[in-house]
Amino acid sequence: MSLHRIQSLARTALPEMTDDLRALVELETPSDDKELLTAGLAAIEEWTRRRLGPPDERRHHDGGPHGDMLELLYEGTSPETVLILCHYDTVWPAGTLAEWPFRISEDGRASGPGVFDMKCGLMQAVWALRLLRELDLPRPAVRLFLNGDEEIGSPASQPHVERLSEGVAATLVCEASAGPEGALKTRRKGGGIFELTVEGVEAHAGLEPERGASAVHALAELVTRMAGLGDPELGTTVNVGVISGGTGRNVVAGRARCGIDVRIAVPAETARVDAAFAALRPSDPRVSVTLTGGWSRPPMVPNPASQLLFKQAQAIAAELGWTARETSVGGASDGNFVAALGRPVLDGLGAVGDGAHARHEHVVLEHLTDRTALIAGLLTASSG
């Protein structure tokens, strides 16, 4: 069977795949460092060329202040095209690698900044195509999209993701899987990033407090209201994660602000939360509020085409000897944009491990070969 041939070759290639994973993790690519992102993308492109040869088509997109994007098209044996989404930016600041280098533990776990989210998924995507080419198996054209601003909401790359996902047989998102069993992600919450700024009236807190209107007090009042907008039954959460304001203990604060993270599982919640935010008014009429920001990604809700894609993944995994499960997660990805357009997408095809955005971030190396074989199986099944 072709899947078993893929699996066998992947197992043989595991040492090379592990070396490639190390090389990718040792490229520091923080989302807020344009210089490191540019250098990292150049190194990733060179590595991709070594593994796959020159692409049949290459398009580079300037990300402005954010990380650039790269499209690499590799022709297949059929007219079908599959889009693979990978981001190369990470949440880890420059210098993290010096204090937390790539390591492999005795129990076969590889750790390091960005290893789970999502340098491993990027490595697996490239190796999946390499295995198909080495075995000369049927495969679609593969358009690999490398994104440098995913961790900050994909402000520059969203239009490209939406454009490239049109008309393809499938979009495969090589973000990390979920849980110890490596569940695939078929549902994701959407998200919004907002900032509320409150303008009050400054005054001396001891001499004439009545002449002031505290922005800090007003913000405290509004935070309680915003937190109350959450709806656990619908999967809506509202988190005020950052607060600042005032200039001194003895000053009635003239200005305060807070940063707000909103997650929704139901698309209709967007309108409800928007209306509630627009109606925010403090009890003191002398205080004004300004809301900025907006929704960064819509929820990922399974559509019929995506459900068929997951069932296909289940069948491939079963033939490879393991069980593919699905789950819903609170984090968003570029797959959310594709799902919102009603197009077939499957997420969580990357690493099995844990610790995204945390110091215990790691991948379990024994799963690399089967996950890579799953991606390759999905590709060859999409070749028609």
Tab-separated table of N, CA and C in Angstrom, residues 77-232:
chain	number	residue	atom	x	y	z
A	77	THR	N	1.174	15.755	-10.156
A	77	THR	CA	0.872	14.832	-11.253
A	77	THR	C	-0.591	14.953	-11.684
A	78	SER	N	-1.345	15.857	-11.041
A	78	SER	CA	-2.751	16.043	-11.375
A	78	SER	C	-3.051	17.538	-11.446
A	79	PRO	N	-4.198	17.913	-12.021
A	79	PRO	CA	-4.533	19.340	-12.129
A	79	PRO	C	-5.017	19.956	-10.819
A	80	GLU	N	-5.276	19.147	-9.800
A	80	GLU	CA	-5.750	19.669	-8.527
A	80	GLU	C	-4.642	20.433	-7.800
A	81	THR	N	-5.058	21.364	-6.932
A	81	THR	CA	-4.109	22.124	-6.107
A	81	THR	C	-4.546	22.053	-4.655
A	82	VAL	N	-3.579	21.878	-3.771
A	82	VAL	CA	-3.821	21.916	-2.331
A	82	VAL	C	-2.975	23.039	-1.747
A	83	LEU	N	-3.589	23.823	-0.894
A	83	LEU	CA	-2.891	24.907	-0.206
A	83	LEU	C	-2.465	24.424	1.175
A	84	ILE	N	-1.192	24.635	1.519
A	84	ILE	CA	-0.693	24.334	2.862
A	84	ILE	C	-0.305	25.642	3.530
A	85	LEU	N	-0.886	25.889	4.702
A	85	LEU	CA	-0.614	27.112	5.452
A	85	LEU	C	0.346	26.819	6.603
A	86	CYS	N	1.413	27.587	6.654
A	86	CYS	CA	2.381	27.485	7.748
A	86	CYS	C	2.825	28.893	8.130
A	87	HIS	N	2.929	29.169	9.418
A	87	HIS	CA	3.529	30.444	9.815
A	87	HIS	C	4.898	30.200	10.424
A	88	TYR	N	5.804	31.113	10.154
A	88	TYR	CA	7.165	30.956	10.663
A	88	TYR	C	7.475	31.928	11.792
A	89	ASP	N	6.575	32.852	12.089
A	89	ASP	CA	6.808	33.750	13.223
A	89	ASP	C	6.439	33.049	14.526
A	90	THR	N	7.048	33.485	15.624
A	90	THR	CA	6.772	32.911	16.940
A	90	THR	C	6.529	34.043	17.940
A	91	VAL	N	6.029	33.668	19.103
A	91	VAL	CA	5.771	34.653	20.153
A	91	VAL	C	7.024	34.961	20.978
A	92	TRP	N	8.117	34.261	20.724
A	92	TRP	CA	9.285	34.354	21.597
A	92	TRP	C	10.203	35.497	21.169
A	93	PRO	N	10.575	36.382	22.106
A	93	PRO	CA	11.421	37.532	21.759
A	93	PRO	C	12.853	37.134	21.428
A	94	ALA	N	13.523	38.018	20.714
A	94	ALA	CA	14.927	37.792	20.365
A	94	ALA	C	15.739	37.563	21.635
A	95	GLY	N	16.648	36.597	21.568
A	95	GLY	CA	17.485	36.277	22.715
A	95	GLY	C	16.999	35.099	23.528
A	96	THR	N	15.754	34.655	23.294
A	96	THR	CA	15.217	33.525	24.053
A	96	THR	C	16.045	32.272	23.836
A	97	LEU	N	16.519	32.073	22.599
A	97	LEU	CA	17.255	30.853	22.264
A	97	LEU	C	18.528	30.704	23.095
A	98	ALA	N	19.139	31.821	23.450
A	98	ALA	CA	20.387	31.757	24.226
A	98	ALA	C	20.163	31.142	25.599
A	99	GLU	N	19.015	31.399	26.193
A	99	GLU	CA	18.724	30.860	27.518
A	99	GLU	C	17.887	29.584	27.472
A	100	TRP	N	17.336	29.291	26.311
A	100	TRP	CA	16.486	28.104	26.146
A	100	TRP	C	16.775	27.481	24.776
A	101	PRO	N	17.904	26.825	24.644
A	101	PRO	CA	18.262	26.252	23.339
A	101	PRO	C	17.450	24.997	23.014
A	102	PHE	N	17.473	24.631	21.750
A	102	PHE	CA	16.832	23.389	21.310
A	102	PHE	C	17.465	22.208	22.038
A	103	ARG	N	16.620	21.372	22.613
A	103	ARG	CA	17.105	20.194	23.343
A	103	ARG	C	16.217	18.999	23.051
A	104	ILE	N	16.816	17.813	23.117
A	104	ILE	CA	16.064	16.565	23.036
A	104	ILE	C	16.287	15.822	24.340
A	105	SER	N	15.223	15.543	25.046
A	105	SER	CA	15.315	14.881	26.341
A	105	SER	C	15.428	13.368	26.173
A	106	GLU	N	15.708	12.691	27.267
A	106	GLU	CA	15.858	11.239	27.223
A	106	GLU	C	14.563	10.534	26.860
A	107	ASP	N	13.426	11.160	27.134
A	107	ASP	CA	12.143	10.530	26.796
A	107	ASP	C	11.656	10.915	25.404
A	108	GLY	N	12.545	11.492	24.583
A	108	GLY	CA	12.202	11.748	23.186
A	108	GLY	C	11.370	12.975	22.937
A	109	ARG	N	11.514	13.978	23.805
A	109	ARG	CA	10.807	15.234	23.593
A	109	ARG	C	11.796	16.306	23.142
A	110	ALA	N	11.430	17.015	22.097
A	110	ALA	CA	12.254	18.128	21.614
A	110	ALA	C	11.620	19.419	22.091
A	111	SER	N	12.423	20.274	22.719
A	111	SER	CA	11.901	21.534	23.221
A	111	SER	C	12.722	22.696	22.688
A	112	GLY	N	12.132	23.872	22.746
A	112	GLY	CA	12.789	25.078	22.271
A	112	GLY	C	11.741	26.072	21.821
A	113	PRO	N	12.088	27.336	21.713
A	113	PRO	CA	11.101	28.362	21.353
A	113	PRO	C	10.529	28.168	19.951
A	114	GLY	N	9.222	27.974	19.887
A	114	GLY	CA	8.561	27.807	18.596
A	114	GLY	C	8.547	26.399	18.060
A	115	VAL	N	9.080	25.435	18.777
A	115	VAL	CA	9.166	24.068	18.253
A	115	VAL	C	7.784	23.470	18.021
A	116	PHE	N	6.839	23.764	18.927
A	116	PHE	CA	5.480	23.231	18.832
A	116	PHE	C	4.585	24.139	18.010
A	117	ASP	N	4.808	25.444	18.139
A	117	ASP	CA	3.962	26.443	17.475
A	117	ASP	C	4.831	27.407	16.685
A	118	MET	N	5.116	27.102	15.374
A	118	MET	CA	4.799	25.857	14.718
A	118	MET	C	5.913	25.412	13.772
A	119	LYS	N	7.158	25.488	14.236
A	119	LYS	CA	8.269	25.098	13.369
A	119	LYS	C	8.178	23.624	12.969
A	120	CYS	N	7.655	22.787	13.879
A	120	CYS	CA	7.541	21.367	13.561
A	120	CYS	C	6.545	21.132	12.430
A	121	GLY	N	5.414	21.822	12.465
A	121	GLY	CA	4.431	21.670	11.400
A	121	GLY	C	4.977	22.082	10.051
A	122	LEU	N	5.778	23.133	10.021
A	122	LEU	CA	6.417	23.575	8.785
A	122	LEU	C	7.350	22.493	8.256
A	123	MET	N	8.153	21.925	9.159
A	123	MET	CA	9.053	20.849	8.745
A	123	MET	C	8.281	19.672	8.173
A	124	GLN	N	7.189	19.281	8.852
A	124	GLN	CA	6.407	18.138	8.405
A	124	GLN	C	5.776	18.380	7.032
A	125	ALA	N	5.315	19.591	6.783
A	125	ALA	CA	4.685	19.896	5.501
A	125	ALA	C	5.660	19.691	4.345
A	126	VAL	N	6.866	20.212	4.518
A	126	VAL	CA	7.877	20.078	3.456
A	126	VAL	C	8.273	18.618	3.276
A	127	TRP	N	8.439	17.905	4.370
A	127	TRP	CA	8.825	16.502	4.265
A	127	TRP	C	7.704	15.643	3.688
A	128	ALA	N	6.460	15.981	3.935
A	128	ALA	CA	5.357	15.215	3.356
A	128	ALA	C	5.417	15.256	1.834
A	129	LEU	N	5.657	16.442	1.288
A	129	LEU	CA	5.771	16.559	-0.172
A	129	LEU	C	7.036	15.867	-0.662
A	130	ARG	N	8.112	15.986	0.077
A	130	ARG	CA	9.364	15.322	-0.329
A	130	ARG	C	9.172	13.804	-0.417
A	131	LEU	N	8.476	13.221	0.558
A	131	LEU	CA	8.258	11.770	0.542
A	131	LEU	C	7.462	11.349	-0.690
A	132	LEU	N	6.425	12.110	-1.032
A	132	LEU	CA	5.628	11.775	-2.213
A	132	LEU	C	6.466	11.848	-3.483
A	133	ARG	N	7.324	12.846	-3.557
A	133	ARG	CA	8.172	13.002	-4.750
A	133	ARG	C	9.216	11.890	-4.826
A	134	GLU	N	9.794	11.528	-3.696
A	134	GLU	CA	10.789	10.452	-3.701
A	134	GLU	C	10.175	9.122	-4.119
A	135	LEU	N	8.943	8.881	-3.690
A	135	LEU	CA	8.260	7.631	-4.017
A	135	LEU	C	7.519	7.701	-5.357
A	136	ASP	N	7.536	8.877	-5.979
A	136	ASP	CA	6.868	9.100	-7.265
A	136	ASP	C	5.396	8.690	-7.196
A	137	LEU	N	4.726	9.150	-6.136
A	137	LEU	CA	3.312	8.840	-5.950
A	137	LEU	C	2.444	9.968	-6.501
A	138	PRO	N	1.194	9.670	-6.809
A	138	PRO	CA	0.285	10.729	-7.297
A	138	PRO	C	0.175	11.851	-6.263
A	139	ARG	N	0.149	13.053	-6.756
A	139	ARG	CA	0.080	14.203	-5.845
A	139	ARG	C	-0.487	15.408	-6.596
A	140	PRO	N	-1.153	16.276	-5.892
A	140	PRO	CA	-1.650	17.504	-6.507
A	140	PRO	C	-0.524	18.530	-6.578
A	141	ALA	N	-0.791	19.616	-7.246
A	141	ALA	CA	0.102	20.760	-7.100
A	141	ALA	C	-0.032	21.261	-5.665
A	142	VAL	N	1.071	21.621	-5.054
A	142	VAL	CA	1.067	22.086	-3.668
A	142	VAL	C	1.542	23.522	-3.636
A	143	ARG	N	0.696	24.378	-3.081
A	143	ARG	CA	1.090	25.765	-2.879
A	143	ARG	C	1.368	25.949	-1.389
A	144	LEU	N	2.631	26.128	-1.064
A	144	LEU	CA	3.047	26.318	0.320
A	144	LEU	C	3.082	27.812	0.616
A	145	PHE	N	2.310	28.221	1.617
A	145	PHE	CA	2.250	29.637	1.988
A	145	PHE	C	2.900	29.823	3.343
A	146	LEU	N	3.959	30.609	3.379
A	146	LEU	CA	4.713	30.882	4.596
A	146	LEU	C	4.364	32.284	5.076
A	147	ASN	N	3.829	32.353	6.280
A	147	ASN	CA	3.252	33.581	6.814
A	147	ASN	C	4.063	34.079	8.001
A	148	GLY	N	4.405	35.369	8.002
A	148	GLY	CA	5.232	35.933	9.062
A	148	GLY	C	4.512	36.801	10.064
A	149	ASP	N	3.162	36.819	10.043
A	149	ASP	CA	2.452	37.669	11.015
A	149	ASP	C	1.252	36.966	11.632
A	150	GLU	N	1.250	35.640	11.633
A	150	GLU	CA	0.097	34.896	12.141
A	150	GLU	C	-0.121	35.116	13.626
A	151	GLU	N	0.964	35.171	14.391
A	151	GLU	CA	0.827	35.269	15.848
A	151	GLU	C	0.239	36.607	16.300
A	152	ILE	N	0.217	37.589	15.425
A	152	ILE	CA	-0.366	38.885	15.781
A	152	ILE	C	-1.664	39.142	15.016
A	153	GLY	N	-2.288	38.059	14.524
A	153	GLY	CA	-3.599	38.188	13.900
A	153	GLY	C	-3.616	38.225	12.389
A	154	SER	N	-2.459	38.046	11.729
A	154	SER	CA	-2.370	38.030	10.259
A	154	SER	C	-2.898	39.301	9.599
A	155	PRO	N	-2.508	40.487	10.091
A	155	PRO	CA	-3.040	41.722	9.498
A	155	PRO	C	-2.647	41.919	8.042
A	156	ALA	N	-1.430	41.508	7.660
A	156	ALA	CA	-0.996	41.669	6.268
A	156	ALA	C	-1.312	40.447	5.413
A	157	SER	N	-1.369	39.289	6.024
A	157	SER	CA	-1.484	38.054	5.244
A	157	SER	C	-2.912	37.582	5.011
A	158	GLN	N	-3.876	38.074	5.757
A	158	GLN	CA	-5.257	37.599	5.605
A	158	GLN	C	-5.756	37.648	4.157
A	159	PRO	N	-5.579	38.761	3.444
A	159	PRO	CA	-6.081	38.773	2.053
A	159	PRO	C	-5.438	37.705	1.182
A	160	HIS	N	-4.175	37.388	1.433
A	160	HIS	CA	-3.501	36.363	0.637
A	160	HIS	C	-4.040	34.974	0.959
A	161	VAL	N	-4.293	34.703	2.238
A	161	VAL	CA	-4.867	33.422	2.633
A	161	VAL	C	-6.232	33.236	1.972
A	162	GLU	N	-7.045	34.268	2.000
A	162	GLU	CA	-8.377	34.170	1.407
A	162	GLU	C	-8.297	34.002	-0.104
A	163	ARG	N	-7.375	34.704	-0.741
A	163	ARG	CA	-7.216	34.589	-2.196
A	163	ARG	C	-6.727	33.201	-2.597
A	164	LEU	N	-5.736	32.699	-1.898
A	164	LEU	CA	-5.117	31.437	-2.282
A	164	LEU	C	-6.004	30.229	-2.008
A	165	SER	N	-6.925	30.352	-1.055
A	165	SER	CA	-7.780	29.209	-0.716
A	165	SER	C	-8.949	29.041	-1.673
A	166	GLU	N	-9.133	29.995	-2.566
A	166	GLU	CA	-10.244	29.901	-3.523
A	166	GLU	C	-9.951	28.855	-4.590
A	167	GLY	N	-10.871	27.911	-4.765
A	167	GLY	CA	-10.771	26.946	-5.853
A	167	GLY	C	-9.846	25.776	-5.608
A	168	VAL	N	-9.223	25.671	-4.450
A	168	VAL	CA	-8.318	24.548	-4.202
A	168	VAL	C	-9.109	23.341	-3.697
A	169	ALA	N	-8.506	22.159	-3.847
A	169	ALA	CA	-9.175	20.944	-3.385
A	169	ALA	C	-9.276	20.911	-1.868
A	170	ALA	N	-8.285	21.491	-1.197
A	170	ALA	CA	-8.279	21.515	0.267
A	170	ALA	C	-7.239	22.517	0.735
A	171	THR	N	-7.468	23.038	1.928
A	171	THR	CA	-6.449	23.822	2.616
A	171	THR	C	-6.051	23.051	3.866
A	172	LEU	N	-4.786	22.748	3.982
A	172	LEU	CA	-4.252	22.014	5.131
A	172	LEU	C	-3.451	22.980	5.987
A	173	VAL	N	-3.799	23.045	7.263
A	173	VAL	CA	-3.141	23.960	8.190
A	173	VAL	C	-2.259	23.138	9.122
A	174	CYS	N	-0.973	23.371	9.069
A	174	CYS	CA	-0.026	22.545	9.825
A	174	CYS	C	0.299	23.127	11.191
A	175	GLU	N	-0.691	23.789	11.793
A	175	GLU	CA	-0.575	24.188	13.189
A	175	GLU	C	-0.502	22.930	14.051
A	176	ALA	N	-0.008	23.088	15.285
A	176	ALA	CA	0.116	21.953	16.187
A	176	ALA	C	-1.239	21.328	16.485
A	177	SER	N	-1.217	20.044	16.811
A	177	SER	CA	-2.427	19.325	17.175
A	177	SER	C	-2.821	19.656	18.611
A	178	ALA	N	-3.873	19.004	19.099
A	178	ALA	CA	-4.385	19.301	20.443
A	178	ALA	C	-4.356	18.060	21.324
A	179	GLY	N	-3.852	18.223	22.545
A	179	GLY	CA	-3.906	17.156	23.527
A	179	GLY	C	-2.895	16.058	23.296
A	180	PRO	N	-2.771	15.145	24.253
A	180	PRO	CA	-1.777	14.070	24.149
A	180	PRO	C	-2.024	13.111	23.003
A	181	GLU	N	-3.269	13.026	22.529
A	181	GLU	CA	-3.577	12.137	21.412
A	181	GLU	C	-3.386	12.821	20.059
A	182	GLY	N	-3.067	14.105	20.074
A	182	GLY	CA	-2.837	14.805	18.820
A	182	GLY	C	-4.091	15.001	17.993
A	183	ALA	N	-5.173	15.423	18.625
A	183	ALA	CA	-6.435	15.601	17.912
A	183	ALA	C	-6.329	16.691	16.854
A	184	LEU	N	-7.021	16.477	15.746
A	184	LEU	CA	-7.104	17.475	14.693
A	184	LEU	C	-8.117	18.540	15.096
A	185	LYS	N	-7.926	19.743	14.609
A	185	LYS	CA	-8.764	20.865	15.013
A	185	LYS	C	-9.785	21.177	13.916
A	186	THR	N	-11.041	20.882	14.219
A	186	THR	CA	-12.106	21.141	13.253
A	186	THR	C	-12.973	22.329	13.653
A	187	ARG	N	-12.823	22.778	14.879
A	187	ARG	CA	-13.506	23.989	15.354
A	187	ARG	C	-12.521	24.861	16.109
A	188	ARG	N	-12.574	26.132	15.847
A	188	ARG	CA	-11.765	27.102	16.585
A	188	ARG	C	-12.630	28.320	16.904
A	189	LYS	N	-12.334	28.935	18.021
A	189	LYS	CA	-13.016	30.187	18.316
A	189	LYS	C	-12.453	31.308	17.452
A	190	GLY	N	-13.303	32.276	17.178
A	190	GLY	CA	-12.840	33.511	16.568
A	190	GLY	C	-12.381	34.455	17.661
A	191	GLY	N	-11.714	35.516	17.277
A	191	GLY	CA	-11.193	36.415	18.288
A	191	GLY	C	-11.208	37.869	17.888
A	192	GLY	N	-11.241	38.716	18.910
A	192	GLY	CA	-11.137	40.155	18.712
A	192	GLY	C	-10.167	40.748	19.710
A	193	ILE	N	-9.438	41.771	19.278
A	193	ILE	CA	-8.479	42.461	20.138
A	193	ILE	C	-8.898	43.925	20.193
A	194	PHE	N	-9.212	44.400	21.381
A	194	PHE	CA	-9.740	45.748	21.541
A	194	PHE	C	-8.950	46.507	22.613
A	195	GLU	N	-9.043	47.826	22.539
A	195	GLU	CA	-8.482	48.677	23.583
A	195	GLU	C	-9.501	49.757	23.927
A	196	LEU	N	-9.770	49.903	25.211
A	196	LEU	CA	-10.706	50.916	25.689
A	196	LEU	C	-9.910	52.010	26.401
A	197	THR	N	-10.058	53.233	25.909
A	197	THR	CA	-9.385	54.380	26.518
A	197	THR	C	-10.429	55.270	27.185
A	198	VAL	N	-10.174	55.644	28.433
A	198	VAL	CA	-11.104	56.454	29.212
A	198	VAL	C	-10.446	57.799	29.518
A	199	GLU	N	-11.144	58.884	29.193
A	199	GLU	CA	-10.652	60.238	29.456
A	199	GLU	C	-11.506	60.874	30.559
A	200	GLY	N	-10.866	61.234	31.674
A	200	GLY	CA	-11.570	61.885	32.767
A	200	GLY	C	-11.105	63.318	32.958
A	201	VAL	N	-11.184	63.811	34.176
A	201	VAL	CA	-10.765	65.175	34.503
A	201	VAL	C	-9.822	65.102	35.700
A	202	GLU	N	-8.594	65.589	35.508
A	202	GLU	CA	-7.624	65.549	36.591
A	202	GLU	C	-7.928	66.602	37.667
A	203	ALA	N	-7.570	66.258	38.905
A	203	ALA	CA	-7.710	67.198	40.024
A	203	ALA	C	-6.846	66.702	41.184
A	204	HIS	N	-6.618	67.585	42.151
A	204	HIS	CA	-5.880	67.200	43.350
A	204	HIS	C	-6.787	66.322	44.213
A	205	ALA	N	-6.280	65.128	44.595
A	205	ALA	CA	-7.122	64.175	45.316
A	205	ALA	C	-7.450	64.625	46.731
A	206	GLY	N	-6.660	65.577	47.273
A	206	GLY	CA	-6.921	66.032	48.628
A	206	GLY	C	-7.579	67.386	48.693
A	207	LEU	N	-7.117	68.341	47.869
A	207	LEU	CA	-7.609	69.709	47.952
A	207	LEU	C	-8.989	69.899	47.324
A	208	GLU	N	-9.163	69.325	46.125
A	208	GLU	CA	-10.438	69.543	45.423
A	208	GLU	C	-10.841	68.306	44.616
A	209	PRO	N	-11.025	67.173	45.258
A	209	PRO	CA	-11.380	65.951	44.518
A	209	PRO	C	-12.685	66.082	43.750
A	210	GLU	N	-13.601	66.950	44.267
A	210	GLU	CA	-14.902	67.075	43.606
A	210	GLU	C	-14.791	67.680	42.205
A	211	ARG	N	-13.683	68.337	41.909
A	211	ARG	CA	-13.500	68.932	40.581
A	211	ARG	C	-12.986	67.912	39.564
A	212	GLY	N	-12.609	66.752	40.068
A	212	GLY	CA	-12.094	65.718	39.167
A	212	GLY	C	-13.138	64.676	38.805
A	213	ALA	N	-12.847	63.972	37.746
A	213	ALA	CA	-13.654	62.822	37.312
A	213	ALA	C	-12.668	61.709	36.986
A	214	SER	N	-12.564	60.716	37.855
A	214	SER	CA	-11.495	59.719	37.747
A	214	SER	C	-11.701	58.749	36.587
A	215	ALA	N	-10.720	58.740	35.689
A	215	ALA	CA	-10.739	57.770	34.589
A	215	ALA	C	-10.506	56.358	35.115
A	216	VAL	N	-9.708	56.228	36.182
A	216	VAL	CA	-9.438	54.911	36.752
A	216	VAL	C	-10.700	54.328	37.375
A	217	HIS	N	-11.429	55.147	38.145
A	217	HIS	CA	-12.660	54.664	38.745
A	217	HIS	C	-13.678	54.282	37.668
A	218	ALA	N	-13.776	55.093	36.639
A	218	ALA	CA	-14.717	54.803	35.556
A	218	ALA	C	-14.336	53.512	34.839
A	219	LEU	N	-13.027	53.326	34.625
A	219	LEU	CA	-12.585	52.109	33.948
A	219	LEU	C	-12.900	50.881	34.794
A	220	ALA	N	-12.695	50.982	36.116
A	220	ALA	CA	-13.021	49.859	36.998
A	220	ALA	C	-14.499	49.487	36.873
A	221	GLU	N	-15.341	50.481	36.755
A	221	GLU	CA	-16.770	50.255	36.575
A	221	GLU	C	-17.050	49.538	35.260
A	222	LEU	N	-16.366	49.957	34.193
A	222	LEU	CA	-16.615	49.386	32.871
A	222	LEU	C	-16.022	47.989	32.735
A	223	VAL	N	-14.901	47.725	33.406
A	223	VAL	CA	-14.295	46.387	33.344
A	223	VAL	C	-15.279	45.336	33.832
A	224	THR	N	-15.971	45.639	34.917
A	224	THR	CA	-16.957	44.696	35.451
A	224	THR	C	-18.054	44.420	34.435
A	225	ARG	N	-18.495	45.456	33.750
A	225	ARG	CA	-19.532	45.267	32.730
A	225	ARG	C	-19.017	44.425	31.564
A	226	MET	N	-17.801	44.706	31.128
A	226	MET	CA	-17.249	43.947	29.999
A	226	MET	C	-17.067	42.483	30.351
A	227	ALA	N	-16.551	42.204	31.533
A	227	ALA	CA	-16.376	40.817	31.953
A	227	ALA	C	-17.706	40.082	31.982
A	228	GLY	N	-18.760	40.807	32.301
A	228	GLY	CA	-20.086	40.196	32.352
A	228	GLY	C	-20.661	39.848	30.994
A	229	LEU	N	-20.008	40.267	29.917
A	229	LEU	CA	-20.489	39.946	28.572
A	229	LEU	C	-20.199	38.502	28.176
A	230	GLY	N	-19.327	37.836	28.918
A	230	GLY	CA	-19.027	36.446	28.596
A	230	GLY	C	-20.261	35.565	28.725
A	231	ASP	N	-20.308	34.532	27.887
A	231	ASP	CA	-21.429	33.593	27.909
A	231	ASP	C	-20.850	32.182	27.770
A	232	PRO	N	-20.597	31.507	28.906
A	232	PRO	CA	-19.969	30.174	28.846
A	232	PRO	C	-20.742	29.171	28.004
